[in-house]
Short mmCIF file of C-alpha atoms and ligand atoms in Angstrom, two decimals:
data_model
loop_
_atom_site.label_atom_id
_atom_site.label_comp_id
_atom_site.label_asym_id
_atom_site.label_seq_id
_atom_site.Cartn_x
_atom_site.Cartn_y
_atom_site.Cartn_z
CA MET A 1 6.65 4.04 62.56
CA SER A 2 5.35 0.50 62.71
CA LYS A 3 3.40 -0.76 66.27
CA THR A 4 6.57 -2.70 67.35
CA SER A 5 8.70 0.41 67.51
CA GLN A 6 6.83 2.40 69.74
CA ASP A 7 7.36 0.03 72.37
CA HIS A 8 10.99 -0.94 71.04
CA ILE A 9 14.26 0.77 71.16
CA GLU A 10 16.48 0.66 68.52
CA ILE A 11 20.34 0.10 70.03
CA PHE A 12 22.83 1.58 67.50
CA ASP A 13 26.18 0.86 68.20
CA THR A 14 28.95 2.99 67.26
CA THR A 15 32.00 1.65 68.70
CA LEU A 16 33.54 0.81 65.60
CA ARG A 17 33.10 4.63 64.59
CA ASP A 18 32.86 6.87 67.37
CA GLY A 19 34.20 4.31 70.09
CA GLU A 20 37.22 4.34 67.58
CA GLN A 21 37.32 8.00 67.94
CA SER A 22 39.11 7.77 71.70
CA ALA A 23 42.80 8.80 71.50
CA GLY A 24 44.44 5.44 71.69
CA THR A 25 42.32 2.93 69.82
CA ALA A 26 43.95 1.89 66.79
CA MET A 27 41.58 -1.61 65.57
CA THR A 28 42.93 -3.41 62.75
CA VAL A 29 40.70 -4.06 60.03
CA GLU A 30 40.41 -7.82 60.89
CA GLU A 31 40.09 -6.70 65.03
CA LYS A 32 37.07 -4.43 63.48
CA LEU A 33 35.44 -7.58 62.19
CA VAL A 34 35.79 -9.62 65.11
CA VAL A 35 33.91 -6.80 67.30
CA ALA A 36 31.19 -6.37 64.61
CA ARG A 37 30.56 -10.46 64.62
CA GLN A 38 29.93 -10.26 68.58
CA LEU A 39 28.00 -7.04 68.21
CA GLU A 40 26.00 -8.90 65.90
CA ARG A 41 25.68 -11.64 68.52
CA LEU A 42 24.52 -9.25 71.01
CA GLY A 43 21.95 -8.39 69.33
CA VAL A 44 22.49 -4.40 67.97
CA ASP A 45 19.88 -3.34 65.48
CA ILE A 46 22.41 -0.38 64.13
CA LEU A 47 25.86 -1.16 63.48
CA GLU A 48 27.92 2.12 62.60
CA ALA A 49 30.80 0.04 61.07
CA GLY A 50 33.19 3.09 60.28
CA PHE A 51 33.38 6.56 58.48
CA PRO A 52 34.90 5.28 55.01
CA ILE A 53 36.33 8.62 53.78
CA SER A 54 38.39 9.04 57.01
CA SER A 55 40.81 6.23 55.59
CA PRO A 56 41.59 3.43 53.23
CA GLY A 57 41.52 0.83 56.26
CA ASP A 58 38.38 2.34 57.67
CA PHE A 59 37.16 1.80 53.94
CA GLU A 60 38.09 -1.41 53.94
CA ALA A 61 36.82 -2.33 57.83
CA VAL A 62 33.40 -1.10 56.49
CA GLN A 63 33.06 -2.86 53.17
CA ASN A 64 34.40 -6.18 54.94
CA ILE A 65 31.60 -5.72 58.02
CA SER A 66 28.95 -4.78 55.17
CA LYS A 67 29.61 -8.15 53.31
CA GLU A 68 29.93 -10.57 56.58
CA VAL A 69 27.86 -9.00 58.94
CA THR A 70 23.94 -9.57 57.87
CA THR A 71 21.67 -9.21 60.86
CA PRO A 72 21.78 -5.49 61.49
CA VAL A 73 21.42 -2.30 59.55
CA ILE A 74 25.59 -1.35 59.03
CA ALA A 75 25.53 2.10 59.06
CA ALA A 76 28.26 4.26 57.52
CA LEU A 77 29.11 7.71 58.36
CA ALA A 78 29.39 11.29 56.09
CA ARG A 79 29.83 14.85 56.63
CA ALA A 80 27.13 16.66 54.40
CA VAL A 81 29.55 16.93 51.62
CA ALA A 82 29.00 14.93 48.28
CA SER A 83 32.57 12.92 48.37
CA ASP A 84 31.86 11.48 51.18
CA VAL A 85 28.70 10.00 50.39
CA ASP A 86 29.61 8.81 47.48
CA ARG A 87 32.78 6.78 49.09
CA ALA A 88 30.35 6.19 52.52
CA TRP A 89 28.03 4.24 49.83
CA GLU A 90 30.45 2.30 48.02
CA ALA A 91 31.93 1.04 51.55
CA ILE A 92 28.35 -0.21 52.64
CA LYS A 93 26.33 -1.11 49.25
CA GLU A 94 26.74 -4.83 49.46
CA ALA A 95 25.16 -4.42 53.22
CA LYS A 96 22.02 -6.93 53.64
CA ARG A 97 20.31 -3.56 55.34
CA PRO A 98 22.62 -0.62 54.48
CA ARG A 99 22.08 3.17 55.93
CA ILE A 100 24.31 6.20 55.21
CA HIS A 101 24.16 8.32 58.12
CA VAL A 102 25.24 12.43 57.43
CA PHE A 103 26.27 14.95 60.26
CA LEU A 104 26.63 18.73 59.50
CA SER A 105 27.39 21.02 62.54
CA SER A 106 24.37 23.15 63.37
CA SER A 107 25.19 25.46 66.26
CA GLU A 108 25.78 28.71 65.55
CA VAL A 109 29.40 28.38 67.38
CA HIS A 110 30.38 25.26 65.04
CA ALA A 111 28.92 27.36 61.66
CA LEU A 112 31.00 30.06 62.80
CA HIS A 113 34.18 28.73 63.64
CA LEU A 114 33.98 25.45 61.92
CA LEU A 115 32.62 25.49 58.86
CA ARG A 116 32.34 29.40 58.23
CA LYS A 117 28.65 29.48 56.78
CA ASP A 118 25.81 31.12 57.32
CA ARG A 119 22.42 29.04 58.32
CA ASP A 120 20.61 29.24 55.12
CA SER A 121 23.82 27.40 53.41
CA VAL A 122 24.28 25.19 56.56
CA MET A 123 20.65 24.22 55.52
CA GLN A 124 21.59 24.00 52.04
CA MET A 125 24.40 21.32 52.33
CA ALA A 126 22.55 18.84 54.70
CA VAL A 127 19.32 19.15 52.16
CA ASN A 128 21.59 18.47 49.20
CA ASN A 129 23.52 15.30 50.85
CA VAL A 130 20.81 13.56 52.25
CA SER A 131 18.99 13.86 49.30
CA ARG A 132 22.17 12.74 47.60
CA ALA A 133 22.37 9.65 49.93
CA LYS A 134 18.60 9.08 49.62
CA ASP A 135 18.96 8.33 45.32
CA TYR A 136 21.99 5.62 46.95
CA CYS A 137 19.85 4.21 49.78
CA GLU A 138 16.42 4.35 51.24
CA ASN A 139 17.63 4.46 55.07
CA VAL A 140 18.97 7.76 55.76
CA GLU A 141 20.24 9.30 59.13
CA PHE A 142 20.88 13.06 59.84
CA SER A 143 22.29 14.21 62.50
CA PRO A 144 22.63 17.63 63.17
CA MET A 145 26.24 18.27 64.92
CA ASP A 146 25.99 20.00 68.85
CA ALA A 147 22.25 19.93 68.33
CA THR A 148 21.66 20.65 72.28
CA ARG A 149 23.77 24.19 71.38
CA THR A 150 21.83 24.82 68.37
CA ASP A 151 19.22 27.46 68.33
CA PRO A 152 16.10 25.23 68.66
CA GLU A 153 13.67 26.87 66.00
CA TYR A 154 16.61 26.47 63.51
CA LEU A 155 16.94 23.12 64.52
CA CYS A 156 13.54 22.72 63.83
CA GLN A 157 13.52 23.90 60.52
CA LEU A 158 17.04 22.25 59.62
CA LEU A 159 15.06 18.81 60.67
CA GLN A 160 12.45 19.32 58.51
CA ALA A 161 14.09 20.13 55.53
CA VAL A 162 15.93 17.02 56.01
CA ILE A 163 13.19 14.93 56.49
CA ASP A 164 11.96 16.14 53.48
CA ALA A 165 14.84 15.44 51.83
CA GLY A 166 14.56 11.78 52.53
CA ALA A 167 16.18 11.38 56.35
CA THR A 168 14.25 8.14 58.03
CA THR A 169 16.06 9.11 60.97
CA VAL A 170 17.42 12.16 62.89
CA ASN A 171 19.49 11.88 65.60
CA ILE A 172 19.89 14.63 68.27
CA ALA A 173 23.22 14.89 69.18
CA ASP A 174 24.62 16.44 72.38
CA THR A 175 27.85 16.21 70.57
CA VAL A 176 30.02 18.44 73.79
CA GLY A 177 28.04 16.56 76.92
CA TYR A 178 26.53 19.87 77.81
CA ALA A 179 22.93 18.97 77.85
CA ILE A 180 21.29 17.82 81.48
CA PRO A 181 18.37 15.32 81.72
CA SER A 182 15.64 18.25 82.25
CA ASP A 183 16.61 20.46 79.67
CA PHE A 184 17.04 17.68 76.68
CA VAL A 185 13.70 16.17 77.75
CA LYS A 186 12.38 19.95 77.01
CA LEU A 187 14.24 20.36 74.08
CA LEU A 188 13.24 16.59 72.25
CA GLY A 189 9.56 17.67 73.33
CA PHE A 190 9.86 20.70 71.58
CA ILE A 191 11.18 19.40 68.79
CA GLN A 192 8.41 16.92 68.78
CA GLU A 193 5.85 19.09 68.58
CA GLN A 194 7.37 21.27 65.81
CA VAL A 195 8.33 18.82 63.33
CA PRO A 196 5.48 16.25 63.64
CA ALA A 197 6.59 13.57 61.76
CA ILE A 198 9.25 12.93 64.42
CA GLY A 199 8.57 10.16 66.19
CA LYS A 200 5.63 9.00 63.74
CA SER A 201 7.00 8.13 60.19
CA VAL A 202 10.66 9.36 60.93
CA VAL A 203 12.71 7.76 63.87
CA LEU A 204 13.88 10.29 66.62
CA SER A 205 17.17 8.99 67.84
CA VAL A 206 19.49 10.37 70.34
CA HIS A 207 23.33 10.62 70.75
CA CYS A 208 25.15 11.40 74.09
CA HIS A 209 28.26 12.32 75.16
CA ASN A 210 29.61 11.93 78.72
CA ASP A 211 31.64 14.98 79.24
CA LEU A 212 29.08 15.88 82.49
CA GLY A 213 29.04 12.35 83.40
CA LEU A 214 25.40 12.07 82.42
CA ALA A 215 25.44 10.64 79.06
CA VAL A 216 23.49 7.37 80.40
CA ALA A 217 21.01 10.06 81.93
CA ASN A 218 20.40 11.97 79.11
CA SER A 219 20.01 8.80 76.73
CA LEU A 220 17.37 7.47 79.29
CA ALA A 221 15.25 10.81 79.89
CA ALA A 222 15.43 10.52 76.28
CA VAL A 223 13.79 7.77 75.96
CA GLU A 224 11.15 8.65 78.12
CA ALA A 225 10.66 11.70 75.98
CA GLY A 226 9.96 9.72 72.99
CA ALA A 227 13.34 8.50 71.69
CA ARG A 228 13.40 5.26 69.72
CA GLN A 229 17.12 4.85 68.89
CA VAL A 230 19.92 5.30 70.80
CA GLU A 231 23.42 5.43 70.45
CA GLY A 232 26.21 4.67 72.40
CA CYS A 233 29.43 2.72 72.60
CA ILE A 234 30.40 -0.87 74.65
CA ASN A 235 32.22 0.50 77.57
CA GLY A 236 30.96 3.80 77.18
CA ILE A 237 34.19 4.76 75.35
CA GLY A 238 34.67 7.59 72.62
CA GLU A 239 35.61 11.23 71.71
CA ARG A 240 36.74 12.71 75.17
CA ALA A 241 34.58 11.62 78.35
CA GLY A 242 33.20 8.97 75.80
CA ASN A 243 29.52 8.34 74.72
CA ALA A 244 26.75 7.00 76.23
CA ALA A 245 27.60 3.15 77.34
CA LEU A 246 25.15 0.84 76.11
CA GLU A 247 25.23 -1.68 78.48
CA GLU A 248 24.00 0.85 80.90
CA VAL A 249 21.31 2.25 78.43
CA ILE A 250 20.31 -1.49 77.73
CA MET A 251 19.97 -2.60 81.39
CA GLY A 252 18.13 0.78 82.70
CA ILE A 253 15.52 -0.17 79.86
CA GLN A 254 15.38 -3.56 80.88
CA THR A 255 15.57 -3.44 84.68
CA ARG A 256 13.22 -0.33 84.68
CA LYS A 257 10.53 -2.02 82.16
CA ASP A 258 8.18 -1.01 85.09
CA LEU A 259 8.89 2.44 84.09
CA PHE A 260 9.70 2.46 80.54
CA GLY A 261 7.90 -0.14 79.19
CA LEU A 262 9.91 -0.91 76.66
CA LYS A 263 12.16 -3.52 74.93
CA THR A 264 14.96 -3.69 73.47
CA ASN A 265 16.81 -6.86 70.80
CA ILE A 266 19.44 -7.23 72.59
CA ASP A 267 20.90 -10.87 74.12
CA THR A 268 21.61 -9.03 77.46
CA THR A 269 24.18 -12.14 78.18
CA GLN A 270 26.35 -11.06 75.55
CA LEU A 271 26.93 -7.74 77.32
CA TYR A 272 29.73 -9.27 79.64
CA PRO A 273 31.61 -10.80 76.28
CA THR A 274 31.21 -8.26 74.47
CA SER A 275 32.18 -5.76 77.27
CA THR A 276 35.69 -8.17 77.82
CA LEU A 277 36.20 -8.36 73.83
CA VAL A 278 36.41 -4.80 73.39
CA SER A 279 38.45 -3.90 76.64
CA ASP A 280 40.88 -6.55 75.39
CA ILE A 281 40.97 -4.83 71.68
CA THR A 282 41.17 -1.44 72.39
CA GLY A 283 43.27 -1.72 75.60
CA PHE A 284 41.04 0.07 77.31
CA SER A 285 40.32 -1.29 80.82
CA VAL A 286 37.28 -1.51 82.67
CA GLN A 287 37.21 0.33 86.08
CA PRO A 288 36.29 -2.37 89.15
CA ASN A 289 33.18 0.00 89.83
CA LYS A 290 32.01 0.75 86.52
CA ALA A 291 28.22 -0.41 86.49
CA ILE A 292 26.77 -3.69 84.70
CA ILE A 293 30.25 -4.98 83.84
CA GLY A 294 32.63 -3.97 85.95
CA SER A 295 34.62 -6.51 88.22
CA ASN A 296 33.11 -5.20 91.17
CA ALA A 297 29.57 -5.00 90.42
CA PHE A 298 28.13 -7.64 91.62
CA ARG A 299 30.64 -8.18 94.79
CA HIS A 300 29.27 -7.14 98.15
CA ALA A 301 31.94 -6.62 100.56
CA SER A 302 30.06 -5.08 103.85
CA GLY A 303 28.76 -7.81 106.26
CA ILE A 304 25.05 -6.45 106.19
CA HIS A 305 24.93 -6.86 102.51
CA GLN A 306 26.24 -9.80 102.55
CA ASP A 307 24.15 -11.39 104.77
CA GLY A 308 21.43 -9.68 103.07
CA LEU A 309 22.13 -11.22 99.67
CA LEU A 310 22.30 -14.79 101.49
CA LYS A 311 19.01 -14.43 102.61
CA GLU A 312 17.33 -13.20 99.97
CA ARG A 313 19.16 -12.09 96.78
CA SER A 314 16.66 -8.82 95.99
CA THR A 315 17.72 -6.94 98.94
CA TYR A 316 20.98 -5.78 97.24
CA GLU A 317 20.53 -6.88 93.89
CA ILE A 318 18.43 -5.11 91.17
CA MET A 319 20.00 -7.37 88.48
CA ASN A 320 20.96 -11.38 88.08
CA PRO A 321 25.05 -11.05 86.89
CA ASN A 322 23.80 -14.01 85.14
CA ASP A 323 21.42 -11.84 83.12
CA VAL A 324 24.31 -9.32 81.69
CA GLY A 325 26.91 -12.91 80.95
CA ILE A 326 28.92 -12.86 84.30
CA LEU A 327 28.60 -16.72 84.80
CA GLY A 328 28.90 -17.68 88.72
CA SER A 329 31.13 -20.54 87.98
CA GLU A 330 34.62 -19.46 88.04
CA LEU A 331 36.43 -23.31 88.50
CA VAL A 332 35.95 -25.01 85.46
CA LEU A 333 38.24 -26.77 83.69
CA GLY A 334 41.96 -28.76 84.58
CA LYS A 335 44.44 -30.75 83.11
CA LEU A 336 41.85 -33.86 82.35
CA SER A 337 39.21 -31.45 80.33
CA GLY A 338 38.94 -32.34 76.61
CA ARG A 339 38.53 -30.19 73.23
CA HIS A 340 34.86 -30.54 73.42
CA GLY A 341 34.57 -29.14 77.03
CA LEU A 342 36.72 -25.99 76.65
CA GLN A 343 35.04 -25.20 72.92
CA SER A 344 31.19 -25.12 75.16
CA ARG A 345 32.92 -23.26 78.16
CA LEU A 346 34.52 -20.57 74.99
CA ASN A 347 31.00 -20.57 73.70
CA GLU A 348 29.91 -19.62 77.19
CA LEU A 349 31.96 -16.99 77.44
CA GLY A 350 31.29 -15.78 73.84
CA TYR A 351 34.48 -16.75 71.91
CA TYR A 352 33.76 -18.63 68.70
CA PRO A 353 36.93 -20.00 67.16
CA THR A 354 37.06 -21.81 64.42
CA ASP A 355 38.26 -25.78 64.23
CA GLN A 356 41.31 -24.63 62.96
CA GLU A 357 41.73 -22.05 65.61
CA LEU A 358 40.18 -24.48 68.47
CA ILE A 359 43.17 -26.85 67.71
CA ARG A 360 45.75 -24.02 68.35
CA ILE A 361 44.03 -22.90 71.25
CA PHE A 362 43.47 -26.46 73.24
CA GLU A 363 47.67 -26.61 73.02
CA SER A 364 48.23 -23.57 74.69
CA PHE A 365 45.26 -24.82 77.14
CA LYS A 366 46.97 -27.53 77.93
CA GLU A 367 50.51 -26.08 78.68
CA LEU A 368 48.62 -23.67 80.87
CA ALA A 369 46.65 -26.78 82.78
CA ASP A 370 50.17 -28.30 83.13
CA LYS A 371 51.29 -25.10 84.81
CA LYS A 372 48.24 -24.66 86.78
CA ARG A 373 45.75 -26.65 88.57
CA GLU A 374 42.79 -24.63 87.66
CA VAL A 375 42.01 -23.01 85.04
CA THR A 376 39.49 -20.37 85.51
CA ASP A 377 37.10 -18.63 83.14
CA ARG A 378 39.55 -15.44 83.82
CA ASP A 379 42.26 -17.56 82.45
CA LEU A 380 40.51 -18.58 79.22
CA VAL A 381 39.52 -14.61 78.35
CA ALA A 382 43.37 -14.22 78.64
CA LEU A 383 44.16 -16.94 76.66
CA MET A 384 41.86 -16.04 73.99
CA ASN A 385 43.96 -12.81 74.16
CA ASN A 386 47.23 -14.16 73.58
CA GLN A 387 45.74 -16.22 71.07
CA ARG A 388 43.73 -12.99 68.83
CA LYS A 389 45.74 -12.13 66.40
CA GLY A 390 43.95 -9.42 64.13
CA PHE A 391 46.83 -9.12 62.11
CA GLU A 392 50.09 -10.51 60.52
CA GLU A 393 52.64 -10.91 62.95
CA ALA A 394 56.29 -9.94 61.20
CA TYR A 395 57.89 -11.13 64.51
CA THR A 396 56.89 -14.09 66.73
CA LEU A 397 58.67 -14.31 70.07
CA GLU A 398 60.92 -17.69 70.07
CA HIS A 399 62.71 -17.58 73.77
CA VAL A 400 63.59 -15.37 76.32
CA GLN A 401 65.63 -15.38 79.39
CA VAL A 402 66.52 -12.93 81.73
CA SER A 403 69.23 -12.85 84.62
CA CYS A 404 68.49 -9.96 87.41
CA GLY A 405 68.62 -9.49 91.42
CA ASP A 406 69.48 -6.85 93.52
CA HIS A 407 73.39 -7.45 92.73
CA GLU A 408 72.95 -7.95 89.13
CA VAL A 409 72.58 -5.56 86.09
CA PRO A 410 69.05 -7.06 84.88
CA THR A 411 69.88 -8.97 81.10
CA ALA A 412 67.81 -10.09 78.73
CA THR A 413 68.89 -12.44 76.06
CA VAL A 414 65.47 -12.72 73.54
CA SER A 415 65.17 -14.99 70.25
CA LEU A 416 62.61 -13.62 67.51
CA LYS A 417 61.62 -15.53 64.47
CA HIS A 418 61.09 -13.14 61.39
CA GLY A 419 60.02 -15.02 58.08
CA GLU A 420 62.25 -18.30 58.39
CA THR A 421 65.47 -17.03 60.13
CA ILE A 422 65.59 -16.46 63.85
CA LYS A 423 67.65 -13.74 65.16
CA THR A 424 68.86 -13.11 68.83
CA GLU A 425 69.88 -10.44 71.06
CA ALA A 426 71.01 -9.32 74.43
CA ALA A 427 70.68 -6.11 76.16
CA THR A 428 70.47 -4.67 79.82
CA GLY A 429 68.22 -2.49 80.96
CA THR A 430 66.71 -0.74 84.10
CA GLY A 431 64.58 -3.55 85.29
CA PRO A 432 64.07 -7.16 83.52
CA VAL A 433 61.21 -5.94 81.21
CA ASP A 434 63.30 -3.22 80.37
CA ALA A 435 66.44 -4.91 79.07
CA VAL A 436 63.72 -7.80 77.19
CA CYS A 437 62.17 -4.41 75.07
CA GLN A 438 65.85 -3.15 74.45
CA ALA A 439 66.59 -6.62 72.90
CA ILE A 440 64.03 -6.85 71.59
CA ASN A 441 64.31 -3.39 70.07
CA ARG A 442 67.80 -4.08 68.97
CA ILE A 443 66.35 -6.88 66.50
CA VAL A 444 63.22 -5.24 65.65
CA GLY A 445 64.59 -1.56 65.05
CA VAL A 446 61.19 0.34 65.25
CA PRO A 447 61.55 3.48 66.63
CA ASN A 448 59.13 3.91 69.77
CA VAL A 449 58.53 5.29 73.46
CA LEU A 450 56.90 2.52 75.53
CA SER A 451 54.32 4.68 77.02
CA GLU A 452 52.33 2.36 79.58
CA PHE A 453 53.07 -0.96 81.46
CA HIS A 454 50.15 -2.61 83.39
CA VAL A 455 50.39 -6.21 85.24
CA ARG A 456 47.83 -7.56 86.71
CA SER A 457 46.84 -11.07 87.99
CA VAL A 458 43.95 -12.70 86.32
CA THR A 459 43.08 -14.79 89.31
CA GLN A 460 44.11 -15.09 92.62
CA GLY A 461 47.19 -17.41 94.06
CA ILE A 462 50.73 -17.61 93.44
CA ASP A 463 50.17 -19.62 90.35
CA ALA A 464 48.11 -17.06 88.92
CA VAL A 465 48.68 -15.95 84.91
CA GLY A 466 49.74 -12.45 84.79
CA GLU A 467 48.59 -10.22 82.03
CA VAL A 468 50.54 -7.62 81.21
CA THR A 469 49.09 -4.50 78.60
CA ILE A 470 51.44 -2.29 76.83
CA ARG A 471 51.43 0.62 75.44
CA VAL A 472 53.75 1.80 72.44
CA LYS A 473 54.19 5.42 70.78
CA LYS A 474 55.44 6.31 67.39
CA ASP A 475 55.09 9.81 66.56
CA THR A 476 51.37 10.79 67.41
CA ASP A 477 50.02 7.12 67.33
CA GLN A 478 49.65 4.59 69.71
CA TYR A 479 49.51 1.26 69.86
CA ILE A 480 48.24 -1.54 72.08
CA GLY A 481 49.59 -4.99 73.02
CA HIS A 482 48.68 -7.64 75.05
CA GLY A 483 50.39 -10.50 77.04
CA ALA A 484 49.56 -13.29 79.28
CA ASP A 485 51.47 -16.15 80.94
CA THR A 486 52.25 -17.44 84.46
CA ASP A 487 55.89 -15.79 84.14
CA ILE A 488 55.54 -11.92 83.79
CA ILE A 489 58.22 -11.40 81.91
CA VAL A 490 57.22 -13.87 79.33
CA ALA A 491 53.68 -12.30 79.34
CA SER A 492 55.60 -8.62 79.13
CA ALA A 493 57.72 -9.65 76.01
CA LYS A 494 54.45 -11.12 74.30
CA ALA A 495 52.22 -7.78 75.29
CA TYR A 496 55.68 -5.83 74.02
CA MET A 497 55.94 -7.97 70.64
CA ASN A 498 52.05 -7.91 70.33
CA ALA A 499 52.58 -3.90 70.04
CA LEU A 500 55.41 -3.67 67.96
CA ASN A 501 53.89 -6.38 65.63
CA ARG A 502 50.42 -4.03 65.26
CA LEU A 503 52.64 -0.84 65.04
CA ILE A 504 54.23 -2.61 62.17
CA ALA A 505 50.93 -3.89 60.72
CA LEU A 506 49.02 -0.73 60.86
CA GLU A 507 52.06 1.59 59.81
CA ASP A 508 52.79 -1.05 56.90
CA ILE A 509 56.64 -0.62 57.45
CA SER A 510 58.59 -2.78 55.48
CA ASP A 511 61.98 -1.32 55.58
CA ILE A 512 62.95 -1.60 58.98
CA LYS A 513 66.69 -1.44 60.56
CA PRO A 514 67.82 -2.29 63.60
CA ILE A 515 68.27 0.96 66.30
CA LYS A 516 68.37 1.80 70.01
CA THR A 517 65.06 3.00 70.87
CA ALA A 518 64.01 4.84 74.18
CA THR A 519 61.43 2.79 76.55
CA LYS A 520 60.31 4.14 79.95
CA LYS A 521 61.21 3.20 83.05
CA GLN A 522 59.33 0.70 84.84
O1 KIV B 1 29.01 13.55 68.55
C1 KIV B 1 28.66 13.78 67.26
O2 KIV B 1 28.06 14.53 67.41
C2 KIV B 1 28.81 12.84 66.38
C3 KIV B 1 27.97 13.03 65.01
C4 KIV B 1 28.36 12.48 63.64
C5 KIV B 1 26.66 11.88 65.23
O3 KIV B 1 29.22 11.68 66.79
ZN1 ZN B 2 29.76 11.35 68.63
#
C-alpha cells in the first residue's frame, strides 16, 4: 500500500447496490446513472454500481455507469460463482478503473444452511472465483459474508487463501449488524496479526450493517483499528436497518481529524445535495433529527443554545452547515430572476441540468414564481424532482379538476395524454385524492394498490409548494412517485402518475386495459 493510502480513507459507496436492496426502492437505469454522476461529484473513491447477474436492468445500469462515470473505480458484485464473475466483468470491462467484488459466506451458520458446504469447499469456491476474477481484472475485492460471526481462525485462513489467489482488498462484512465496536476492533487486530499482507499490500475494508444501530460506530472504530476502506450508503439506506451512513462516517473522520489524523477525497459540500437526490429517487425521506443532513441537524430550538450560538458558533456547533452543503440563504429567486441566476443557484444546490433541460425548468420556475412571491432553495429542489424523468413516461397529466366539500361526493375529472391521444375520465372517491386516483386508474388500467401517501409542505406559508410522495404496489413490487405543486390535489395527481409511469416503464407493460383498481383510503 502506498504512503498516501496510509493516511487516506477510501470511501466505497454501495448506494446503488446494497442501498438499492432496501425493500421498496426500485430505481430505473437512468436514475442510477443520475445518482452515479452525483456520487462522482461527491468524490467517492469506489462506486459499486450494482450486481450485474441479478437482472438485465442491473447489468445495463452497471454497463452505462462504467462507460460514463470515469473518476471513481467502478465495482460490480459477484457471488463466488463462475457465471457471476463473468457477468460482472462483462458489465464493467469498459470502465476506466474496474473492480470485481466477489463475496461468499464464511460463517458456520451460512455455510450449513445457505451453502450446504463444508469449510474446505467454501475456501475452494472463494479461491477459484477470486482467481477467475483476477484473470479479467487486476483490482479484485473479496468479502467473507457474515465475517463477524465466523470462526476467526478460519476467517484468517480464508483471507490468506484469497490474497494468494489475487485479492487486492479484503472486506470484513458485518452482514447482520452483530458487531460491537470493542469486539470488532479485536477481530480486526487479530486479522492483521495473522495475515500480515493485510494493511500493507492488501487494503483492509469494512462493511457494517445497522441492525443494532452501530454501523457508523463500528466503521469508525475499524478506521482506528487500521481499516483504510469504508463501505456504506448515502442516508444509511440498505438491507433491513441499512448500511453505515456514509455522510456520518465522512464527517466523523473530518470533524475528529485530531483523533484519526486521516483524510478522505470527499467534497463534503456535496453531501447534502447527494442526500437529497438519493432521498428523492428512492422515496425514503430523511428523518428530521438525522445526523449531518436531517432538517433539524443544524437548527437550535432551546433559548440557551440560541444564545450561545449567537455569541460564538462553536459553543453548540461542531460542524459548519456550509461544509456539508446546507446553504444558509433561503430566499434567493423571484419573478424577475433570469435563466442564468436560476442555473447558478441550481448548480450550488448540486443540480446540473443540460441546456435543453434548463429551458424546461426555467418555464416551470417562471410559473411557480408567478404563483409564489419568493422561490426558495427547497422549492427549487421540489421543482427539480418534478422535472426529473429517469424513464419514458407513457402518460402525461393534461388536466385535473375536482369538486368536493362537506356536502358533496368528491368527484374528479382527469385528462391524460397517451401518445397523440387525450383521454378523459371522471370518478368519485372517498376523498378528492381518491377520486383523482380512481379517474386516473380508469384511463391507465394497471392493477395496483396505493400503499403509501405523504404530503408535506416544502416551505412555510400559505402559498407553500406541497410535495406529495406516493408508493404503489403491484404484486410484490413497489414503485415510488413524486409530485409538487402549490395545489396539493394537482401534486397528488402528478405523484400518482409518476408512480404509475415508473411501474409501466420498469415492468415494460405494453398491453394495458382499463380496469377498476383499489386505492387505499386517505
Ligand atoms: O452485507 C454483506 O455481507 C454484503 C456483501 C455482499 C459485502 O453486502
Ligand atoms: Zn451488505
